[in-house]
mmCIF file of C-alpha atoms in Angstrom:
data_model
loop_
_atom_site.group_PDB
_atom_site.id
_atom_site.type_symbol
_atom_site.label_atom_id
_atom_site.label_comp_id
_atom_site.label_asym_id
_atom_site.label_seq_id
_atom_site.Cartn_x
_atom_site.Cartn_y
_atom_site.Cartn_z
ATOM 1 C CA UNK A 1 -33.103 -11.818 12.538
ATOM 2 C CA UNK A 2 -33.622 -9.961 9.253
ATOM 3 C CA UNK A 3 -30.758 -9.985 6.755
ATOM 4 C CA UNK A 4 -30.135 -6.222 7.145
ATOM 5 C CA UNK A 5 -30.071 -6.440 10.935
ATOM 6 C CA UNK A 6 -27.737 -9.431 10.788
ATOM 7 C CA UNK A 7 -25.358 -7.536 8.509
ATOM 8 C CA UNK A 8 -25.362 -4.522 10.861
ATOM 9 C CA UNK A 9 -24.689 -6.841 13.799
ATOM 10 C CA UNK A 10 -21.716 -8.360 12.003
ATOM 11 C CA UNK A 11 -20.396 -4.898 11.136
ATOM 12 C CA UNK A 12 -20.751 -3.835 14.774
ATOM 13 C CA UNK A 13 -18.761 -6.877 15.898
ATOM 14 C CA UNK A 14 -16.093 -6.052 13.323
ATOM 15 C CA UNK A 15 -15.736 -2.465 14.509
ATOM 16 C CA UNK A 16 -15.456 -3.709 18.085
ATOM 17 C CA UNK A 17 -12.320 -5.606 17.019
ATOM 18 C CA UNK A 18 -10.876 -2.619 15.067
ATOM 19 C CA UNK A 19 -8.716 -0.369 17.190
ATOM 20 C CA UNK A 20 -7.320 3.033 16.308
ATOM 21 C CA UNK A 21 -3.538 3.140 16.577
ATOM 22 C CA UNK A 22 -0.771 5.737 16.464
ATOM 23 C CA UNK A 23 2.880 5.012 15.787
ATOM 24 C CA UNK A 24 5.925 7.227 15.482
ATOM 25 C CA UNK A 25 8.126 7.471 12.402
ATOM 26 C CA UNK A 26 10.823 10.151 12.124
ATOM 27 C CA UNK A 27 8.978 12.086 14.816
ATOM 28 C CA UNK A 28 5.694 12.020 12.870
ATOM 29 C CA UNK A 29 2.540 10.435 14.234
ATOM 30 C CA UNK A 30 1.085 7.967 11.756
ATOM 31 C CA UNK A 31 -2.525 7.055 12.450
ATOM 32 C CA UNK A 32 -4.342 3.950 11.403
ATOM 33 C CA UNK A 33 -6.132 0.817 12.529
ATOM 34 C CA UNK A 34 -5.426 -2.580 14.023
ATOM 35 C CA UNK A 35 -7.819 -5.454 13.353
ATOM 36 C CA UNK A 36 -7.624 -8.431 15.697
ATOM 37 C CA UNK A 37 -9.230 -11.827 15.104
ATOM 38 C CA UNK A 38 -11.248 -13.550 17.772
ATOM 39 C CA UNK A 39 -9.439 -15.616 20.355
ATOM 40 C CA UNK A 40 -6.813 -15.121 23.010
ATOM 41 C CA UNK A 41 -3.076 -15.398 22.552
ATOM 42 C CA UNK A 42 -0.680 -13.855 20.082
ATOM 43 C CA UNK A 43 -1.860 -13.618 16.481
ATOM 44 C CA UNK A 44 0.028 -13.520 13.190
ATOM 45 C CA UNK A 45 -0.147 -10.111 11.531
ATOM 46 C CA UNK A 46 -0.174 -8.643 8.028
ATOM 47 C CA UNK A 47 0.899 -5.006 7.644
ATOM 48 C CA UNK A 48 -1.020 -3.471 4.725
ATOM 49 C CA UNK A 49 0.415 -0.694 2.525
ATOM 50 C CA UNK A 50 -1.585 1.191 -0.101
ATOM 51 C CA UNK A 51 -0.261 2.720 -3.303
ATOM 52 C CA UNK A 52 0.548 6.174 -4.666
ATOM 53 C CA UNK A 53 -1.655 8.624 -2.767
ATOM 54 C CA UNK A 54 -3.789 5.772 -1.412
ATOM 55 C CA UNK A 55 -5.605 6.265 1.892
ATOM 56 C CA UNK A 56 -6.267 3.795 4.681
ATOM 57 C CA UNK A 57 -10.014 3.818 4.003
ATOM 58 C CA UNK A 58 -9.554 2.510 0.460
ATOM 59 C CA UNK A 59 -9.993 -1.292 0.071
ATOM 60 C CA UNK A 60 -7.728 -2.140 3.009
ATOM 61 C CA UNK A 61 -10.562 -2.508 5.559
ATOM 62 C CA UNK A 62 -12.130 -5.207 3.373
ATOM 63 C CA UNK A 63 -8.866 -7.103 3.109
ATOM 64 C CA UNK A 64 -8.357 -6.770 6.854
ATOM 65 C CA UNK A 65 -11.831 -8.170 7.517
ATOM 66 C CA UNK A 66 -11.111 -11.205 5.330
ATOM 67 C CA UNK A 67 -7.818 -11.816 7.114
ATOM 68 C CA UNK A 68 -9.441 -11.424 10.524
ATOM 69 C CA UNK A 69 -12.018 -14.121 9.773
ATOM 70 C CA UNK A 70 -9.100 -16.415 8.859
ATOM 71 C CA UNK A 71 -7.342 -15.749 12.176
ATOM 72 C CA UNK A 72 -4.810 -13.146 11.028
ATOM 73 C CA UNK A 73 -4.530 -9.634 12.447
ATOM 74 C CA UNK A 74 -3.973 -6.588 10.227
ATOM 75 C CA UNK A 75 -2.355 -3.205 10.798
ATOM 76 C CA UNK A 76 -2.526 -0.321 8.348
ATOM 77 C CA UNK A 77 -2.211 3.455 8.431
ATOM 78 C CA UNK A 78 -2.190 6.619 6.376
ATOM 79 C CA UNK A 79 1.332 7.279 5.075
ATOM 80 C CA UNK A 80 3.118 10.416 6.169
ATOM 81 C CA UNK A 81 1.634 13.598 4.686
ATOM 82 C CA UNK A 82 -1.743 11.969 3.990
ATOM 83 C CA UNK A 83 -5.103 11.514 5.648
ATOM 84 C CA UNK A 84 -5.044 11.418 9.444
ATOM 85 C CA UNK A 85 -1.250 11.129 9.681
ATOM 86 C CA UNK A 86 1.193 13.970 10.305
ATOM 87 C CA UNK A 87 3.656 15.349 7.800
ATOM 88 C CA UNK A 88 4.266 18.249 5.435
ATOM 89 C CA UNK A 89 3.784 19.113 2.647
ATOM 90 C CA UNK A 90 0.326 17.651 2.738
ATOM 91 C CA UNK A 91 -0.533 15.134 0.022
ATOM 92 C CA UNK A 92 3.094 14.485 -0.925
ATOM 93 C CA UNK A 93 4.384 10.986 -1.693
ATOM 94 C CA UNK A 94 7.734 10.646 0.098
ATOM 95 C CA UNK A 95 9.295 7.601 -1.551
ATOM 96 C CA UNK A 96 12.081 7.002 0.949
ATOM 97 C CA UNK A 97 9.918 8.089 3.869
ATOM 98 C CA UNK A 98 7.400 5.396 2.975
ATOM 99 C CA UNK A 99 10.075 2.743 3.477
ATOM 100 C CA UNK A 100 11.026 4.137 6.884
ATOM 101 C CA UNK A 101 7.359 4.292 7.858
ATOM 102 C CA UNK A 102 6.911 0.647 6.945
ATOM 103 C CA UNK A 103 9.901 -0.527 8.964
ATOM 104 C CA UNK A 104 8.849 1.614 11.921
ATOM 105 C CA UNK A 105 5.330 0.184 11.705
ATOM 106 C CA UNK A 106 6.859 -3.293 11.766
ATOM 107 C CA UNK A 107 8.835 -2.445 14.884
ATOM 108 C CA UNK A 108 5.729 -0.957 16.501
ATOM 109 C CA UNK A 109 3.817 -4.166 15.756
ATOM 110 C CA UNK A 110 6.442 -6.265 17.542
ATOM 111 C CA UNK A 111 5.698 -4.348 20.765
ATOM 112 C CA UNK A 112 1.990 -5.265 20.776
ATOM 113 C CA UNK A 113 1.073 -7.982 23.242
ATOM 114 C CA UNK A 114 -1.607 -9.400 20.916
ATOM 115 C CA UNK A 115 0.865 -9.949 18.044
ATOM 116 C CA UNK A 116 3.366 -12.754 17.513
ATOM 117 C CA UNK A 117 6.551 -10.904 16.417
ATOM 118 C CA UNK A 118 7.808 -14.037 14.652
ATOM 119 C CA UNK A 119 4.778 -14.216 12.329
ATOM 120 C CA UNK A 120 4.496 -10.820 10.635
ATOM 121 C CA UNK A 121 4.020 -10.465 6.883
ATOM 122 C CA UNK A 122 3.714 -7.536 4.490
ATOM 123 C CA UNK A 123 1.044 -6.818 1.869
ATOM 124 C CA UNK A 124 1.369 -3.922 -0.550
ATOM 125 C CA UNK A 125 -0.465 -2.762 -3.634
ATOM 126 C CA UNK A 126 0.893 -0.694 -6.545
ATOM 127 C CA UNK A 127 3.568 1.605 -5.037
ATOM 128 C CA UNK A 128 2.993 -0.253 -1.770
ATOM 129 C CA UNK A 129 3.896 -3.443 -3.644
ATOM 130 C CA UNK A 130 7.252 -1.887 -4.427
ATOM 131 C CA UNK A 131 7.663 -0.856 -0.796
ATOM 132 C CA UNK A 132 7.028 -4.297 0.675
ATOM 133 C CA UNK A 133 9.375 -5.984 -1.802
ATOM 134 C CA UNK A 134 12.172 -3.495 -1.103
ATOM 135 C CA UNK A 135 11.657 -3.812 2.640
ATOM 136 C CA UNK A 136 11.587 -7.620 2.619
ATOM 137 C CA UNK A 137 14.853 -7.599 0.644
ATOM 138 C CA UNK A 138 16.698 -5.939 3.536
ATOM 139 C CA UNK A 139 14.668 -6.847 6.649
ATOM 140 C CA UNK A 140 14.857 -10.481 7.701
ATOM 141 C CA UNK A 141 12.065 -10.038 10.244
ATOM 142 C CA UNK A 142 9.510 -10.286 7.416
ATOM 143 C CA UNK A 143 7.987 -13.767 7.218
ATOM 144 C CA UNK A 144 5.820 -13.489 4.086
ATOM 145 C CA UNK A 145 5.108 -10.971 1.319
ATOM 146 C CA UNK A 146 2.224 -10.218 -1.034
ATOM 147 C CA UNK A 147 2.985 -7.726 -3.809
ATOM 148 C CA UNK A 148 -0.210 -6.794 -5.651
ATOM 149 C CA UNK A 149 0.208 -5.090 -9.063
ATOM 150 C CA UNK A 150 3.576 -3.758 -7.821
ATOM 151 C CA UNK A 151 5.317 -0.725 -9.304
ATOM 152 C CA UNK A 152 8.714 -2.187 -10.172
ATOM 153 C CA UNK A 153 10.047 0.652 -12.348
ATOM 154 C CA UNK A 154 9.530 4.329 -11.501
ATOM 155 C CA UNK A 155 9.470 5.685 -15.053
ATOM 156 C CA UNK A 156 10.521 9.321 -15.329
ATOM 157 C CA UNK A 157 8.455 9.960 -18.444
ATOM 158 C CA UNK A 158 5.336 8.514 -16.805
ATOM 159 C CA UNK A 159 5.855 10.874 -13.877
ATOM 160 C CA UNK A 160 6.049 13.827 -16.249
ATOM 161 C CA UNK A 161 2.868 12.759 -18.031
ATOM 162 C CA UNK A 162 0.928 12.188 -14.807
ATOM 163 C CA UNK A 163 2.072 15.615 -13.575
ATOM 164 C CA UNK A 164 0.674 17.213 -16.735
ATOM 165 C CA UNK A 165 3.852 17.878 -18.746
ATOM 166 C CA UNK A 166 3.407 15.271 -21.472
ATOM 167 C CA UNK A 167 6.746 14.265 -22.958
ATOM 168 C CA UNK A 168 8.453 17.589 -22.164
ATOM 169 C CA UNK A 169 11.031 16.412 -19.631
ATOM 170 C CA UNK A 170 12.927 19.711 -19.756
ATOM 171 C CA UNK A 171 9.865 21.679 -18.665
ATOM 172 C CA UNK A 172 9.074 19.020 -16.054
ATOM 173 C CA UNK A 173 12.517 19.229 -14.479
ATOM 174 C CA UNK A 174 12.465 23.026 -14.691
ATOM 175 C CA UNK A 175 9.176 23.209 -12.795
ATOM 176 C CA UNK A 176 10.437 20.734 -10.184
ATOM 177 C CA UNK A 177 13.485 22.950 -9.594
ATOM 178 C CA UNK A 178 11.398 26.124 -9.354
ATOM 179 C CA UNK A 179 8.989 24.449 -6.945
ATOM 180 C CA UNK A 180 11.858 23.390 -4.678
ATOM 181 C CA UNK A 181 13.184 26.948 -4.728
ATOM 182 C CA UNK A 182 9.784 28.427 -3.848
ATOM 183 C CA UNK A 183 9.362 26.003 -0.957
ATOM 184 C CA UNK A 184 12.848 26.816 0.314
ATOM 185 C CA UNK A 185 11.795 30.472 0.396
ATOM 186 C CA UNK A 186 8.729 29.598 2.462
ATOM 187 C CA UNK A 187 6.029 29.329 -0.182
ATOM 188 C CA UNK A 188 3.482 26.528 -0.451
ATOM 189 C CA UNK A 189 4.216 23.412 -2.468
ATOM 190 C CA UNK A 190 2.878 23.175 -6.009
ATOM 191 C CA UNK A 191 -0.044 20.796 -6.553
ATOM 192 C CA UNK A 192 -1.491 18.944 -9.533
ATOM 193 C CA UNK A 193 -4.702 16.878 -9.835
ATOM 194 C CA UNK A 194 -4.520 13.387 -8.360
ATOM 195 C CA UNK A 195 -6.606 12.003 -11.236
ATOM 196 C CA UNK A 196 -6.126 13.403 -14.720
ATOM 197 C CA UNK A 197 -9.133 13.758 -17.035
ATOM 198 C CA UNK A 198 -7.844 11.022 -19.326
ATOM 199 C CA UNK A 199 -7.163 8.507 -16.518
ATOM 200 C CA UNK A 200 -10.458 6.628 -16.826
ATOM 201 C CA UNK A 201 -9.504 3.585 -14.656
ATOM 202 C CA UNK A 202 -8.510 5.805 -11.729
ATOM 203 C CA UNK A 203 -11.714 7.837 -12.029
ATOM 204 C CA UNK A 204 -13.780 4.638 -12.160
ATOM 205 C CA UNK A 205 -12.202 3.510 -8.905
ATOM 206 C CA UNK A 206 -12.635 6.895 -7.213
ATOM 207 C CA UNK A 207 -16.301 6.891 -8.217
ATOM 208 C CA UNK A 208 -16.840 3.707 -6.158
ATOM 209 C CA UNK A 209 -15.778 5.377 -2.899
ATOM 210 C CA UNK A 210 -18.399 6.047 -0.257
ATOM 211 C CA UNK A 211 -18.559 9.349 1.591
ATOM 212 C CA UNK A 212 -16.732 7.793 4.530
ATOM 213 C CA UNK A 213 -14.049 6.258 2.313
ATOM 214 C CA UNK A 214 -13.494 9.618 0.590
ATOM 215 C CA UNK A 215 -13.520 11.776 3.718
ATOM 216 C CA UNK A 216 -9.767 12.521 3.520
ATOM 217 C CA UNK A 217 -9.500 12.607 -0.263
ATOM 218 C CA UNK A 218 -8.384 16.063 -1.439
ATOM 219 C CA UNK A 219 -8.149 15.430 -5.175
ATOM 220 C CA UNK A 220 -4.613 16.782 -5.340
ATOM 221 C CA UNK A 221 -1.012 15.597 -5.107
ATOM 222 C CA UNK A 222 2.197 17.618 -4.877
ATOM 223 C CA UNK A 223 4.267 18.081 -8.008
ATOM 224 C CA UNK A 224 7.286 16.698 -6.136
ATOM 225 C CA UNK A 225 5.454 13.391 -5.691
ATOM 226 C CA UNK A 226 6.197 12.726 -9.374
ATOM 227 C CA UNK A 227 9.893 13.664 -9.177
ATOM 228 C CA UNK A 228 12.499 11.041 -10.137
ATOM 229 C CA UNK A 229 13.549 8.824 -7.240
ATOM 230 C CA UNK A 230 16.564 6.626 -6.539
ATOM 231 C CA UNK A 231 14.031 3.766 -6.365
ATOM 232 C CA UNK A 232 14.013 3.685 -10.164
ATOM 233 C CA UNK A 233 14.078 -0.098 -10.540
ATOM 234 C CA UNK A 234 13.882 -2.561 -7.660
ATOM 235 C CA UNK A 235 14.362 -5.663 -9.834
ATOM 236 C CA UNK A 236 17.951 -6.160 -8.556
ATOM 237 C CA UNK A 237 16.568 -6.383 -5.003
ATOM 238 C CA UNK A 238 14.023 -9.098 -5.707
ATOM 239 C CA UNK A 239 16.378 -12.076 -5.454
ATOM 240 C CA UNK A 240 17.405 -10.904 -1.974
ATOM 241 C CA UNK A 241 13.908 -11.418 -0.567
ATOM 242 C CA UNK A 242 14.443 -15.212 -0.390
ATOM 243 C CA UNK A 243 13.997 -17.275 1.670
ATOM 244 C CA UNK A 244 10.984 -15.124 2.604
ATOM 245 C CA UNK A 245 7.993 -16.430 0.568
ATOM 246 C CA UNK A 246 6.655 -14.024 -2.076
ATOM 247 C CA UNK A 247 3.297 -13.923 -3.792
ATOM 248 C CA UNK A 248 2.698 -11.655 -6.798
ATOM 249 C CA UNK A 249 -0.906 -10.769 -7.659
ATOM 250 C CA UNK A 250 -0.928 -9.415 -11.209
ATOM 251 C CA UNK A 251 -3.764 -8.059 -13.350
ATOM 252 C CA UNK A 252 -3.638 -9.514 -16.862
ATOM 253 C CA UNK A 253 -4.005 -6.130 -18.599
ATOM 254 C CA UNK A 254 -1.963 -4.021 -16.180
ATOM 255 C CA UNK A 255 0.235 -1.619 -18.210
ATOM 256 C CA UNK A 256 2.683 -1.105 -15.327
ATOM 257 C CA UNK A 257 6.019 -2.498 -16.603
ATOM 258 C CA UNK A 258 8.434 -4.962 -15.064
ATOM 259 C CA UNK A 259 6.152 -7.130 -12.938
ATOM 260 C CA UNK A 260 6.674 -10.439 -14.717
ATOM 261 C CA UNK A 261 10.412 -9.852 -15.040
ATOM 262 C CA UNK A 262 10.577 -9.147 -11.309
ATOM 263 C CA UNK A 263 8.691 -12.340 -10.518
ATOM 264 C CA UNK A 264 11.097 -14.267 -12.742
ATOM 265 C CA UNK A 265 14.010 -12.755 -10.783
ATOM 266 C CA UNK A 266 12.498 -13.849 -7.463
ATOM 267 C CA UNK A 267 13.808 -17.013 -5.830
ATOM 268 C CA UNK A 268 11.661 -19.776 -4.380
ATOM 269 C CA UNK A 269 9.399 -19.992 -2.512
ATOM 270 C CA UNK A 270 7.193 -17.859 -4.731
ATOM 271 C CA UNK A 271 3.740 -17.845 -6.281
ATOM 272 C CA UNK A 272 1.921 -15.820 -8.919
ATOM 273 C CA UNK A 273 -1.828 -15.264 -9.167
ATOM 274 C CA UNK A 274 -3.354 -13.577 -12.217
ATOM 275 C CA UNK A 275 -6.671 -11.763 -12.003
ATOM 276 C CA UNK A 276 -8.734 -10.175 -14.734
ATOM 277 C CA UNK A 277 -8.520 -6.517 -15.625
ATOM 278 C CA UNK A 278 -6.097 -3.609 -15.353
ATOM 279 C CA UNK A 279 -4.133 -1.857 -12.614
ATOM 280 C CA UNK A 280 -7.212 -0.570 -10.777
ATOM 281 C CA UNK A 281 -9.353 -3.689 -11.261
ATOM 282 C CA UNK A 282 -7.916 -5.172 -8.048
ATOM 283 C CA UNK A 283 -9.934 -2.480 -6.232
ATOM 284 C CA UNK A 284 -13.119 -3.010 -8.239
ATOM 285 C CA UNK A 285 -14.120 -5.933 -10.474
ATOM 286 C CA UNK A 286 -11.261 -8.245 -9.384
ATOM 287 C CA UNK A 287 -11.142 -7.140 -5.766
ATOM 288 C CA UNK A 288 -12.730 -10.284 -4.341
ATOM 289 C CA UNK A 289 -10.358 -12.571 -6.249
ATOM 290 C CA UNK A 290 -7.329 -10.562 -5.170
ATOM 291 C CA UNK A 291 -8.409 -10.542 -1.513
ATOM 292 C CA UNK A 292 -8.992 -14.297 -1.554
ATOM 293 C CA UNK A 293 -5.555 -14.944 -3.062
ATOM 294 C CA UNK A 294 -3.810 -12.804 -0.438
ATOM 295 C CA UNK A 295 -5.772 -14.370 2.403
ATOM 296 C CA UNK A 296 -4.946 -17.905 1.315
ATOM 297 C CA UNK A 297 -1.248 -17.045 0.955
ATOM 298 C CA UNK A 298 -1.031 -15.572 4.434
ATOM 299 C CA UNK A 299 -2.960 -18.491 5.923
ATOM 300 C CA UNK A 300 -0.426 -20.874 4.389
ATOM 301 C CA UNK A 301 2.641 -18.842 5.309
ATOM 302 C CA UNK A 302 1.718 -17.292 8.678
ATOM 303 C CA UNK A 303 -0.789 -19.738 10.169
ATOM 304 C CA UNK A 304 0.119 -23.162 8.796
ATOM 305 C CA UNK A 305 3.829 -22.821 8.066
ATOM 306 C CA UNK A 306 6.180 -24.202 10.718
#
């Protein structure tokens, strides 16, 4: 069989094992996929959570494929307000809602006959890294965690800059208040570009997306997505994750603050893997290394651990 035909055959087999799923969270239908490895019986599972504005088509299918070949199932979905999932306003990051969605997805997974409810781990990247750490700190059902380039501190000034207000926090807060008022009166939410002109790493990643991967990408995000959140700093939660094993995957040149301090605050068992590059390199030049590290961690903690 020619190499191209063999690759298409393998892809066909993969899609045969990928099932569309729907789960409920706060009355919203969240839509995503479930990948199952070959073999009968109940499988360990990793629930995968993308970052700020990330969609289920971005990188996660590749990670799921790697886990499936190792004997681990994967479940992932568009967060509320994004992609194929329900929720309004569209394209709004709901910080607290993301945590509820993750716990509800966990509960949904425990009802699946193909999944071993005692062997479920969490993987999250960027803002999803924050989410899985915060969830594992309060939910003892979690058996293993991978936090990839996690957002540990939600920095107010960074939110203002990403929203287009520079260092003018007064104007930023004023616009947030006006936007809330307009929405209360029935008007549409205010939107800003998802990728600013100066954000070269984000643009480089977006440029790698295929037409299928970008099918739900709108190029916008609500202004309220950048509003301050009570999840300002999750460092105090990190020590509470133990005895659940934690792996941090960190990019050497990632400017996101607090990651190494958070790892230091974590209790054993824990592991850190460093990959080359910056915050978005784990989706591009360092993607293979990051996927391998996560796969090996879950194999150790969900397949081989007793």
